[in-house]
Coordinates of C-alpha atoms in Angstrom, one line a residue:
Chain A
M285 CA 28.9 -58.4 30.9
G286 CA 32.4 -59.6 31.6
A287 CA 32.9 -60.4 27.9
V288 CA 31.9 -56.9 26.9
T289 CA 34.2 -55.2 29.4
D290 CA 36.9 -57.5 28.3
D291 CA 36.3 -56.5 24.7
E292 CA 36.4 -52.8 25.7
V293 CA 39.5 -53.3 27.6
I294 CA 41.1 -55.2 24.8
R295 CA 40.0 -52.5 22.3
K296 CA 41.3 -49.8 24.5
R297 CA 44.6 -51.5 25.1
L298 CA 45.0 -52.2 21.4
L299 CA 44.3 -48.5 20.6
I300 CA 46.8 -47.2 23.2
D301 CA 49.3 -49.9 22.4
G302 CA 48.9 -49.4 18.7
D303 CA 50.3 -45.9 19.0
G304 CA 53.0 -46.5 21.5
A305 CA 53.7 -50.2 20.8
G306 CA 57.3 -49.3 20.6
D307 CA 57.4 -47.4 23.8
D308 CA 55.5 -49.9 25.9
R309 CA 57.7 -52.7 24.6
R310 CA 60.8 -50.6 25.2
I311 CA 59.9 -50.1 28.8
N312 CA 59.1 -53.7 29.4
V313 CA 62.4 -54.7 27.7
L314 CA 64.2 -52.1 29.8
L315 CA 62.8 -53.5 33.0
K316 CA 63.6 -57.1 32.0
S317 CA 67.1 -56.2 31.0
F318 CA 67.5 -54.2 34.2
T319 CA 66.5 -57.2 36.4
K320 CA 68.7 -59.4 34.2
W321 CA 71.6 -57.0 34.5
C322 CA 71.2 -56.8 38.3
N323 CA 71.1 -60.5 38.6
S324 CA 73.5 -61.5 35.9
P325 CA 76.9 -62.7 37.0
G326 CA 78.6 -61.7 33.7
T327 CA 81.9 -59.9 33.2
P328 CA 82.2 -56.2 34.1
E329 CA 82.6 -55.2 30.4
E330 CA 79.4 -57.0 29.5
G331 CA 77.8 -55.5 32.5
F332 CA 79.0 -52.0 31.4
T333 CA 77.8 -52.5 27.8
Q334 CA 74.5 -53.7 29.2
Y335 CA 74.4 -50.6 31.4
Q336 CA 75.1 -48.4 28.4
R337 CA 72.5 -50.1 26.4
M338 CA 70.0 -49.6 29.2
L339 CA 70.9 -45.9 29.5
G340 CA 70.3 -45.6 25.7
T341 CA 66.9 -47.2 25.9
L342 CA 66.1 -44.9 28.9
A343 CA 67.1 -41.9 26.8
Q344 CA 64.9 -43.1 24.0
C345 CA 61.9 -43.5 26.3
E346 CA 62.5 -40.0 27.7
F347 CA 62.8 -38.6 24.2
S348 CA 59.5 -40.1 23.1
M349 CA 57.8 -38.9 26.3
G350 CA 59.1 -35.4 25.7
K351 CA 57.8 -35.5 22.1
T352 CA 54.4 -36.6 23.2
L353 CA 54.3 -33.8 25.8
M354 CA 55.2 -31.2 23.1
V355 CA 52.5 -32.6 20.8
Y356 CA 50.0 -32.3 23.6
D357 CA 51.1 -28.7 24.2
M358 CA 50.8 -27.9 20.5
N359 CA 47.3 -29.4 20.4
L360 CA 46.2 -27.2 23.3
R361 CA 47.6 -24.1 21.7
E362 CA 45.9 -25.0 18.3
M363 CA 42.6 -25.3 20.2
E364 CA 43.1 -21.9 21.7
N365 CA 43.9 -20.5 18.3
Y366 CA 40.8 -22.1 16.8
E367 CA 38.7 -20.7 19.7
K368 CA 40.0 -17.2 18.9
I369 CA 39.3 -17.5 15.2
Y370 CA 35.8 -18.9 16.0
A371 CA 35.1 -15.9 18.3
N372 CA 36.3 -13.5 15.7
I373 CA 34.1 -15.0 13.0
E374 CA 31.1 -14.9 15.4
Q375 CA 31.8 -11.2 16.0
N376 CA 32.0 -10.6 12.2
I377 CA 28.7 -12.3 11.7
T378 CA 27.0 -10.2 14.3
S379 CA 28.5 -7.0 12.9
A380 CA 27.4 -8.1 9.4
H381 CA 23.9 -8.7 10.7
E382 CA 23.9 -5.2 12.2
K383 CA 25.2 -3.7 9.0
I384 CA 22.4 -5.5 7.1
S385 CA 19.7 -4.1 9.4
E386 CA 21.3 -0.6 9.1
C387 CA 21.2 -0.9 5.3
K388 CA 17.6 -2.0 5.4
K389 CA 16.7 1.0 7.4
E390 CA 18.7 3.1 4.9
I391 CA 16.7 1.6 2.1
Q392 CA 13.4 2.4 3.8
R393 CA 14.6 6.0 4.4
A394 CA 15.7 6.3 0.8
K395 CA 12.4 4.9 -0.5
R396 CA 10.5 7.4 1.7
I397 CA 12.7 10.2 0.3
R398 CA 12.1 9.0 -3.2
K399 CA 8.4 8.9 -2.6
N400 CA 8.5 12.5 -1.3
R401 CA 10.5 13.6 -4.2
Q402 CA 8.1 12.0 -6.7
E403 CA 5.1 13.6 -4.9
Y404 CA 6.9 16.9 -5.1
D405 CA 7.6 16.4 -8.8
A406 CA 4.0 15.5 -9.5
L407 CA 2.7 18.6 -7.7
A408 CA 5.4 20.7 -9.4
K409 CA 4.2 19.5 -12.8
V410 CA 0.6 20.7 -12.0
I411 CA 1.8 24.0 -10.6
Q412 CA 4.0 24.6 -13.7
Q413 CA 0.8 24.5 -15.8
H414 CA -0.5 27.5 -14.0
P415 CA 1.0 30.9 -15.1
D416 CA 3.9 32.5 -13.2
R417 CA 3.0 34.7 -10.2
H418 CA 5.1 37.6 -11.4
E419 CA 3.3 37.6 -14.8
T420 CA -0.1 37.5 -13.2
L421 CA 0.8 40.3 -10.8
K422 CA 2.1 42.4 -13.7
Q423 CA -1.1 41.7 -15.6
L424 CA -3.1 42.7 -12.5
E425 CA -1.1 45.9 -12.2
A426 CA -1.7 46.7 -15.9
L427 CA -5.4 46.0 -15.5
D428 CA -5.5 48.2 -12.4
K429 CA -3.9 51.1 -14.2
E430 CA -6.3 50.7 -17.1
L431 CA -9.1 50.7 -14.7
Q432 CA -7.8 53.8 -13.0
Q433 CA -7.4 55.6 -16.4
L434 CA -10.9 54.6 -17.4
S435 CA -12.4 55.8 -14.2
H436 CA -10.5 59.0 -14.5
I437 CA -11.9 59.5 -18.0
K438 CA -15.3 58.6 -16.8
E439 CA -15.1 61.3 -14.1
N440 CA -14.0 63.8 -16.6
V441 CA -16.9 63.0 -18.9
D442 CA -19.3 63.1 -16.0
A443 CA -18.0 66.5 -15.0
K444 CA -18.3 67.8 -18.5
L445 CA -21.8 66.5 -18.7
E446 CA -22.7 68.2 -15.5
L447 CA -21.3 71.5 -16.8
R448 CA -23.1 71.3 -20.1
K449 CA -26.3 70.5 -18.3
K450 CA -25.9 73.5 -16.1
Q451 CA -25.1 75.7 -19.1
F452 CA -28.1 74.5 -21.0
H453 CA -30.2 75.0 -17.9
V454 CA -28.9 78.6 -17.6
L455 CA -29.5 79.1 -21.4
L456 CA -33.0 77.6 -21.3
S457 CA -34.0 79.6 -18.2
T458 CA -32.7 82.8 -19.7
I459 CA -34.7 82.1 -22.9
Q460 CA -37.7 81.4 -20.8
E461 CA -37.3 84.6 -18.9
L462 CA -36.9 86.5 -22.2
Q463 CA -40.0 84.8 -23.5
Q464 CA -41.8 85.8 -20.4
T465 CA -40.6 89.3 -20.6
L466 CA -41.5 89.5 -24.3
E467 CA -45.0 88.2 -23.6
N468 CA -45.4 90.5 -20.7
D469 CA -44.3 93.4 -22.8
E470 CA -46.7 92.4 -25.6
K471 CA -49.5 92.1 -23.1
S472 CA -48.8 95.4 -21.5
D473 CA -48.5 97.0 -25.0
N474 CA -51.9 95.6 -25.9
D475 CA -53.3 96.8 -22.7
D476 CA -51.9 100.2 -23.3
N477 CA -53.4 100.2 -26.8
N478 CA -56.8 99.2 -25.6
Q479 CA -56.7 101.8 -22.8
E480 CA -55.8 104.5 -25.2
S481 CA -58.5 103.9 -27.8
P482 CA -61.5 104.1 -25.4
T483 CA -60.1 107.4 -24.0
E484 CA -59.5 108.6 -27.6
N485 CA -63.0 107.6 -28.4
G486 CA -64.4 109.2 -25.4
E487 CA -62.7 112.7 -26.3
Chain B
N264 CA -15.5 -10.7 -16.1
K265 CA -17.0 -8.5 -13.4
K266 CA -17.7 -5.8 -15.9
N267 CA -18.0 -5.6 -19.6
C268 CA -16.3 -3.0 -21.7
S269 CA -19.3 -1.3 -23.3
G270 CA -19.3 1.4 -20.6
T271 CA -22.1 0.1 -18.5
S272 CA -22.5 -3.0 -16.4
H273 CA -25.4 -4.4 -14.5
F274 CA -25.0 -6.7 -11.7
S275 CA -28.6 -7.8 -12.0
K276 CA -27.6 -9.5 -15.3
W277 CA -24.9 -11.5 -13.5
V278 CA -25.6 -15.2 -13.7
T279 CA -24.1 -17.4 -11.0
C280 CA -22.7 -20.6 -12.3
P281 CA -25.2 -23.4 -11.6
F282 CA -22.7 -25.8 -10.2
K283 CA -20.3 -25.3 -7.4
G284 CA -17.6 -27.5 -5.8
R285 CA -14.3 -28.4 -7.1
H286 CA -15.1 -30.2 -10.3
G287 CA -12.8 -29.5 -13.3
L288 CA -15.4 -27.3 -15.1
A289 CA -16.2 -25.4 -12.0
L290 CA -12.6 -24.7 -11.4
L291 CA -12.2 -23.5 -14.9
H292 CA -15.0 -21.0 -14.5
M293 CA -13.9 -19.9 -11.0
S294 CA -13.0 -16.3 -10.4
V295 CA -11.6 -15.0 -7.1
F296 CA -13.1 -11.7 -6.3
S297 CA -11.8 -10.8 -2.9
Q298 CA -9.2 -11.6 -0.3
S299 CA -8.5 -10.7 3.3
F300 CA -5.7 -11.6 5.7
S301 CA -6.4 -12.7 9.3
P302 CA -5.5 -10.2 12.1
C303 CA -2.6 -12.4 13.1
G304 CA -1.4 -12.5 9.5
R305 CA -1.0 -16.2 9.3
F306 CA -4.1 -17.0 7.3
L307 CA -5.6 -15.8 4.0
A308 CA -9.3 -15.9 3.3
A309 CA -10.3 -15.8 -0.4
A310 CA -13.8 -15.7 -1.8
N311 CA -15.0 -16.7 -5.3
N312 CA -17.9 -16.3 -7.6
Y313 CA -19.6 -19.4 -6.3
G314 CA -20.0 -17.8 -2.9
E315 CA -17.4 -20.0 -1.3
I316 CA -14.7 -18.7 1.1
A317 CA -11.5 -20.7 1.4
L318 CA -9.0 -20.3 4.2
F319 CA -5.3 -20.8 3.4
S320 CA -2.6 -21.2 6.0
L321 CA 0.3 -18.9 5.0
S322 CA 2.6 -20.3 7.6
S323 CA 2.5 -23.8 6.2
A324 CA 2.6 -22.6 2.6
L325 CA 5.6 -20.4 3.3
S326 CA 7.5 -22.8 5.4
P327 CA 10.6 -24.5 4.0
D328 CA 9.1 -27.9 4.0
A329 CA 5.9 -26.9 2.2
T330 CA 4.2 -29.5 -0.1
E331 CA 1.5 -29.4 -2.7
L332 CA -1.0 -29.9 0.0
S333 CA 0.0 -26.8 1.9
Q334 CA -1.1 -24.8 -1.2
K335 CA -4.6 -26.0 -0.8
P336 CA -7.2 -24.5 1.5
I337 CA -7.3 -25.8 5.0
L338 CA -11.0 -24.9 5.1
T339 CA -13.7 -24.1 2.5
F340 CA -17.2 -23.3 3.2
T341 CA -20.1 -21.7 1.3
A342 CA -20.8 -18.2 2.7
H343 CA -23.4 -16.8 0.4
E344 CA -25.7 -17.8 -2.4
G345 CA -24.1 -15.6 -4.9
P346 CA -20.6 -14.3 -5.6
V347 CA -18.8 -12.8 -2.7
F348 CA -17.4 -9.5 -3.9
C349 CA -15.9 -8.2 -0.8
L350 CA -14.1 -9.5 2.3
L351 CA -12.9 -7.4 5.2
S352 CA -11.1 -8.3 8.4
T353 CA -11.6 -6.5 11.7
D354 CA -9.6 -7.4 14.8
S355 CA -11.6 -10.5 15.5
Q356 CA -14.0 -11.0 12.6
L357 CA -14.1 -11.7 8.9
L358 CA -16.9 -9.8 7.2
S359 CA -18.1 -11.1 3.8
A360 CA -20.5 -9.3 1.5
G361 CA -22.4 -11.4 -0.9
N362 CA -25.3 -10.8 -3.2
G363 CA -27.5 -8.9 -0.8
E364 CA -26.2 -9.7 2.7
I365 CA -23.2 -9.2 4.9
S366 CA -22.1 -11.9 7.2
A367 CA -19.7 -11.9 10.1
W368 CA -17.5 -14.9 10.8
S369 CA -15.3 -15.1 13.9
W370 CA -11.6 -15.6 13.0
A371 CA -11.0 -17.5 16.1
E372 CA -13.6 -20.0 15.2
L373 CA -12.6 -20.2 11.6
I374 CA -9.1 -21.1 12.6
K375 CA -10.4 -23.6 15.1
K376 CA -12.4 -25.3 12.5
V377 CA -9.1 -26.4 11.2
M378 CA -8.6 -28.3 14.4
G379 CA -12.0 -29.9 13.9
R380 CA -13.8 -28.2 16.8
G381 CA -16.2 -25.3 16.9
K382 CA -18.8 -24.1 14.4
I383 CA -18.9 -21.2 12.1
L384 CA -20.5 -18.1 13.5
S385 CA -22.5 -16.3 11.0
S386 CA -24.9 -13.5 11.5
C387 CA -26.7 -11.8 8.7
L388 CA -26.3 -8.2 9.4
M389 CA -28.6 -6.7 6.9
T390 CA -30.2 -7.2 3.6
L391 CA -29.8 -4.7 0.8
L392 CA -30.1 -4.8 -2.9
L393 CA -26.7 -5.9 -4.1
V394 CA -24.1 -4.9 -1.5
S395 CA -21.0 -4.2 -3.5
L396 CA -18.4 -3.1 -1.1
C397 CA -17.5 -2.5 2.6
C398 CA -14.8 -0.5 4.2
L399 CA -13.9 -0.1 7.9
S400 CA -13.4 3.0 9.8
Q401 CA -11.5 3.5 13.1
D402 CA -14.5 4.2 15.3
N403 CA -15.8 0.8 14.7
S404 CA -18.3 1.6 12.0
L405 CA -18.7 -0.2 8.8
I406 CA -19.2 1.7 5.6
V407 CA -21.2 -0.2 3.0
G408 CA -21.7 0.8 -0.6
G409 CA -25.0 -0.4 -1.8
G410 CA -26.6 -1.1 -5.1
D411 CA -29.2 1.4 -4.2
N412 CA -26.7 4.2 -5.0
N413 CA -26.3 5.1 -1.4
I414 CA -23.6 4.6 1.2
H415 CA -24.7 3.2 4.5
V416 CA -22.8 3.6 7.7
M417 CA -23.3 1.0 10.3
D418 CA -22.2 0.7 13.9
L419 CA -20.5 -2.7 14.3
E420 CA -21.2 -3.0 18.0
Q421 CA -24.9 -2.1 18.0
G422 CA -25.6 -3.6 14.6
N423 CA -27.7 -0.7 13.4
F424 CA -27.4 2.0 10.8
K425 CA -26.1 5.3 11.8
S426 CA -26.5 7.2 8.6
V427 CA -27.0 7.1 4.9
L428 CA -25.1 9.2 2.4
H429 CA -27.0 10.2 -0.7
G430 CA -25.5 11.6 -3.8
H431 CA -24.4 9.0 -6.3
T432 CA -26.7 8.5 -9.2
D433 CA -25.7 4.9 -9.9
Y434 CA -24.4 2.1 -7.9
I435 CA -21.2 2.2 -5.9
H436 CA -18.1 0.2 -6.9
C437 CA -15.5 1.1 -4.4
L438 CA -14.9 2.9 -1.1
S439 CA -11.9 4.2 0.7
I440 CA -11.2 6.0 4.0
R441 CA -9.2 9.1 4.7
E442 CA -8.5 8.4 8.4
R443 CA -6.8 11.6 9.2
E444 CA -9.5 13.9 7.9
G445 CA -12.3 11.6 8.7
E446 CA -13.6 11.4 5.2
I447 CA -15.0 8.7 3.0
L448 CA -14.2 8.5 -0.7
S449 CA -16.6 6.6 -2.9
G450 CA -16.5 5.8 -6.6
G451 CA -19.3 4.5 -8.7
E452 CA -20.8 3.6 -11.9
D453 CA -21.9 7.2 -12.5
G454 CA -18.2 8.1 -13.0
A455 CA -18.1 10.4 -9.9
V456 CA -15.7 10.2 -7.0
R457 CA -17.4 11.8 -4.0
I458 CA -15.7 12.8 -0.8
W459 CA -18.0 12.7 2.2
D460 CA -17.4 14.1 5.7
C461 CA -18.0 11.3 8.2
R462 CA -19.6 13.5 10.8
T463 CA -22.0 15.7 8.8
G464 CA -22.7 13.1 6.2
Q465 CA -22.5 15.6 3.4
S466 CA -20.7 15.3 0.1
V467 CA -17.8 17.7 0.5
H468 CA -16.4 17.3 -3.1
C469 CA -17.5 15.6 -6.2
I470 CA -14.9 14.8 -8.9
E471 CA -16.1 13.6 -12.2
V472 CA -13.0 12.0 -13.5
Y473 CA -14.3 11.3 -17.0
K474 CA -14.6 15.1 -17.6
Y475 CA -10.9 15.5 -17.4
E476 CA -9.4 15.2 -20.8
S477 CA -6.2 13.7 -19.7
C478 CA -7.8 10.8 -17.8
A479 CA -10.9 10.1 -19.8
R480 CA -11.1 7.0 -22.0
P481 CA -14.6 7.2 -23.5
Q482 CA -14.1 3.9 -25.3
Y483 CA -14.2 2.2 -21.9
G484 CA -16.8 4.3 -20.2
K485 CA -16.9 6.5 -17.2
W486 CA -17.3 4.1 -14.3
I487 CA -14.8 4.1 -11.4
S488 CA -13.9 0.7 -10.2
C489 CA -10.8 1.3 -8.3
L490 CA -10.2 3.8 -5.5
T491 CA -7.5 4.1 -2.9
T492 CA -6.2 6.9 -0.8
D493 CA -3.0 7.8 1.1
S494 CA -4.6 10.7 2.9
D495 CA -2.9 13.3 0.7
W496 CA -3.2 11.5 -2.5
M497 CA -5.8 9.4 -4.3
L498 CA -5.6 6.8 -7.0
C499 CA -8.7 6.2 -9.0
G500 CA -9.3 4.3 -12.2
G501 CA -11.7 2.1 -14.1
G502 CA -13.1 3.3 -17.3
P503 CA -10.9 6.4 -17.3
S504 CA -7.1 5.7 -17.0
L505 CA -5.7 5.1 -13.6
S506 CA -4.7 8.5 -12.3
L507 CA -3.0 10.0 -9.2
W508 CA -4.8 13.0 -7.7
H509 CA -3.6 15.5 -5.1
L510 CA -6.6 15.8 -2.8
R511 CA -5.9 19.3 -1.4
S512 CA -6.0 20.8 -4.8
L513 CA -8.3 18.2 -6.4
S514 CA -6.1 18.1 -9.4
P515 CA -4.8 15.1 -11.4
T516 CA -1.0 15.0 -11.2
S517 CA -0.1 11.8 -13.0
I518 CA -1.8 9.5 -15.5
F519 CA -0.7 5.9 -15.8
S520 CA -1.0 4.6 -19.3
L521 CA -2.0 1.1 -18.6
P522 CA -4.0 -0.9 -21.1
G523 CA -7.3 -2.2 -19.8
C524 CA -9.3 -1.1 -16.8
Q525 CA -7.7 -1.3 -13.3
R526 CA -9.7 -3.0 -10.6
Q527 CA -7.5 -2.5 -7.5
A528 CA -4.5 -0.4 -6.6
T529 CA -2.5 0.3 -3.6
F530 CA 0.3 2.5 -2.4
Y531 CA 3.4 0.5 -1.3
Q532 CA 6.5 2.3 0.0
D533 CA 7.4 4.5 -3.0
M534 CA 5.5 2.6 -5.6
I535 CA 2.0 2.0 -6.7
L536 CA 0.9 -1.6 -7.3
T537 CA -2.2 -2.1 -9.5
V538 CA -4.1 -5.0 -11.0
G539 CA -6.9 -5.1 -13.5
E540 CA -7.5 -6.5 -17.0
G541 CA -4.4 -8.2 -18.2
P542 CA -2.4 -11.0 -16.7
C543 CA 0.1 -8.9 -14.7
V544 CA 0.7 -6.8 -11.7
S545 CA 1.8 -3.4 -12.7
H546 CA 4.4 -1.5 -10.6
C547 CA 4.2 2.2 -11.2
L548 CA 6.1 5.2 -9.9
L549 CA 4.3 8.3 -8.6
G550 CA 5.5 10.3 -11.5
G551 CA 3.4 8.3 -14.0
D552 CA 6.0 5.8 -15.3
V553 CA 5.1 2.1 -15.4
K554 CA 8.2 0.6 -13.9
A555 CA 7.4 -3.1 -14.3
Q556 CA 4.7 -5.6 -15.2
I557 CA 5.0 -8.9 -13.4
P558 CA 3.1 -11.8 -15.1
C559 CA 0.6 -13.8 -13.2
T560 CA -1.4 -17.0 -13.6
P561 CA -4.9 -15.6 -14.0
Q562 CA -5.7 -13.9 -17.3
S563 CA -7.3 -11.0 -15.6
L564 CA -7.0 -9.9 -12.0
N565 CA -9.6 -8.7 -9.6
T566 CA -8.0 -8.4 -6.3
L567 CA -4.6 -7.5 -4.8
A568 CA -3.8 -7.7 -1.1
L569 CA -0.6 -7.0 0.9
N570 CA -0.2 -8.7 4.2
T571 CA 0.7 -6.0 6.6
N572 CA -0.4 -7.9 9.7
S573 CA 2.6 -10.1 10.0
T574 CA 6.3 -9.5 9.6
E575 CA 7.3 -13.1 8.7
H576 CA 4.6 -13.6 6.2
R577 CA 4.9 -10.4 4.4
V578 CA 3.5 -11.4 1.0
L579 CA 1.5 -9.9 -1.8
T580 CA -1.4 -12.1 -3.1
V581 CA -3.4 -11.5 -6.3
G582 CA -6.4 -13.3 -7.5
G583 CA -8.6 -13.1 -10.6
S584 CA -10.3 -15.1 -13.3
S585 CA -8.7 -18.4 -12.2
D586 CA -8.9 -20.8 -9.3
H587 CA -5.2 -20.0 -8.5
I588 CA -4.1 -17.2 -6.2
D589 CA -0.6 -16.1 -6.9
V590 CA 1.7 -15.4 -4.0
F591 CA 4.7 -13.0 -4.2
T592 CA 7.3 -13.1 -1.5
N593 CA 9.5 -10.8 -3.4
L594 CA 7.5 -8.3 -5.5
S595 CA 9.5 -9.0 -8.6
Y596 CA 8.4 -12.4 -9.3
R597 CA 5.7 -14.9 -8.5
A598 CA 6.8 -17.4 -5.9
F599 CA 4.0 -19.9 -6.0
S600 CA 0.2 -20.2 -6.3
L601 CA -2.4 -21.3 -3.9
S602 CA -5.4 -23.0 -5.4
F603 CA -9.0 -23.6 -4.4

């Protein structure tokens, strides 16, 4: 257990140190040189140069810290940017899905319309085979007129027939009456003759 | 072939193959005559000329990790002694019509048999000479076309006959229902399509298709083997060419010039899908044009079925004179085949 954690620790330290090997060493050196400078009895010029050197190292440390902070900031902002792009893409995907389903509905509608049109066309084909309504009406009218004419003629002919019948009837009855009268006359003539002869004979 | 081309066909002369099972020769002579989808839409039942019904799982055959095995049946059993010409699914049962009897199988139990439990429920509903076809109506009555030239209407709950429709002079090949008007359409060997009123049991119309010059094909005969309706329109074919009829005016509006005799047709969206003699599914437009002919495995097709019971497994399956059933996920091409 101890060995594992040691390994972990060593690995972690190596990782961290690997990046900032310069920085860590610089801070250690600074501390060491600071303590040495505080305790050294050297000349004031040496002390001053040492002091300047230390300030320089300090500035370097601050600079690298500032750089790391900026990099960190940049990473955060990049993350935000990526999140935004990701959300945008998600939105596009959902709207594309919606458009797809809309289009599918459109297709269904269009297919229904096409089916209706085809049914209409099929029926229209059959209807076209039958004659036009105007023509048929006209034919009907013509036939009606003909019918009327013919019935008119028929009436006329009937009336004429009736008249002729009546005329013939009159003629025939007149003839019969004449015949009767003639017969009667003949009979009465005969009777007269018969009556006259016995009286003549009797005289 | 179910029918020969000399203009008449007699089921009584049909000889069932003496051997069944899945030997090579048996597979070669196998013909699929009918199909039906389960009410949940995840299974397909197919029946062949040996009297066997095979159950296929569509969900495993269509899944992305499907293997050869998922294209084989999950269950096969012998339903009848002779060929099973018709399968029909109700909400809970699978009805199969074989040579003289109709059996009912419970879908729930058939699916369970996959899991290894349960037994097949079968009840012989009646015995008639040569039941050729059944069709279901909305008030739970089964309409059966018999080889005795009559149509029998049976109540599914009581299990008894309600009425018999007389009128055809030869046996009946196909039936269809006009739900809205409550009418039954039947087509038979005598070449007549009769429209019956469900309630009165009388033949309301009789259309003799072969008498219409535009449809008639005397070289094939006058029998009607394929009938389907869309309430306003009717498709019928067989000996005469496949034709689209407007039912209100009883006039043929379009004739489809397809070679061979059509055995099954259906309306789908704005098209007509039809199968028959010839190794292809024909897509036709209502105007009479044949838009496309999609090649299939069997040399001649007997049955076509569209799965409308499920949205994820929306497929078209066709079967015919082969032990393979072609499955179409996109109507334009064959996706894969299930096999017995």
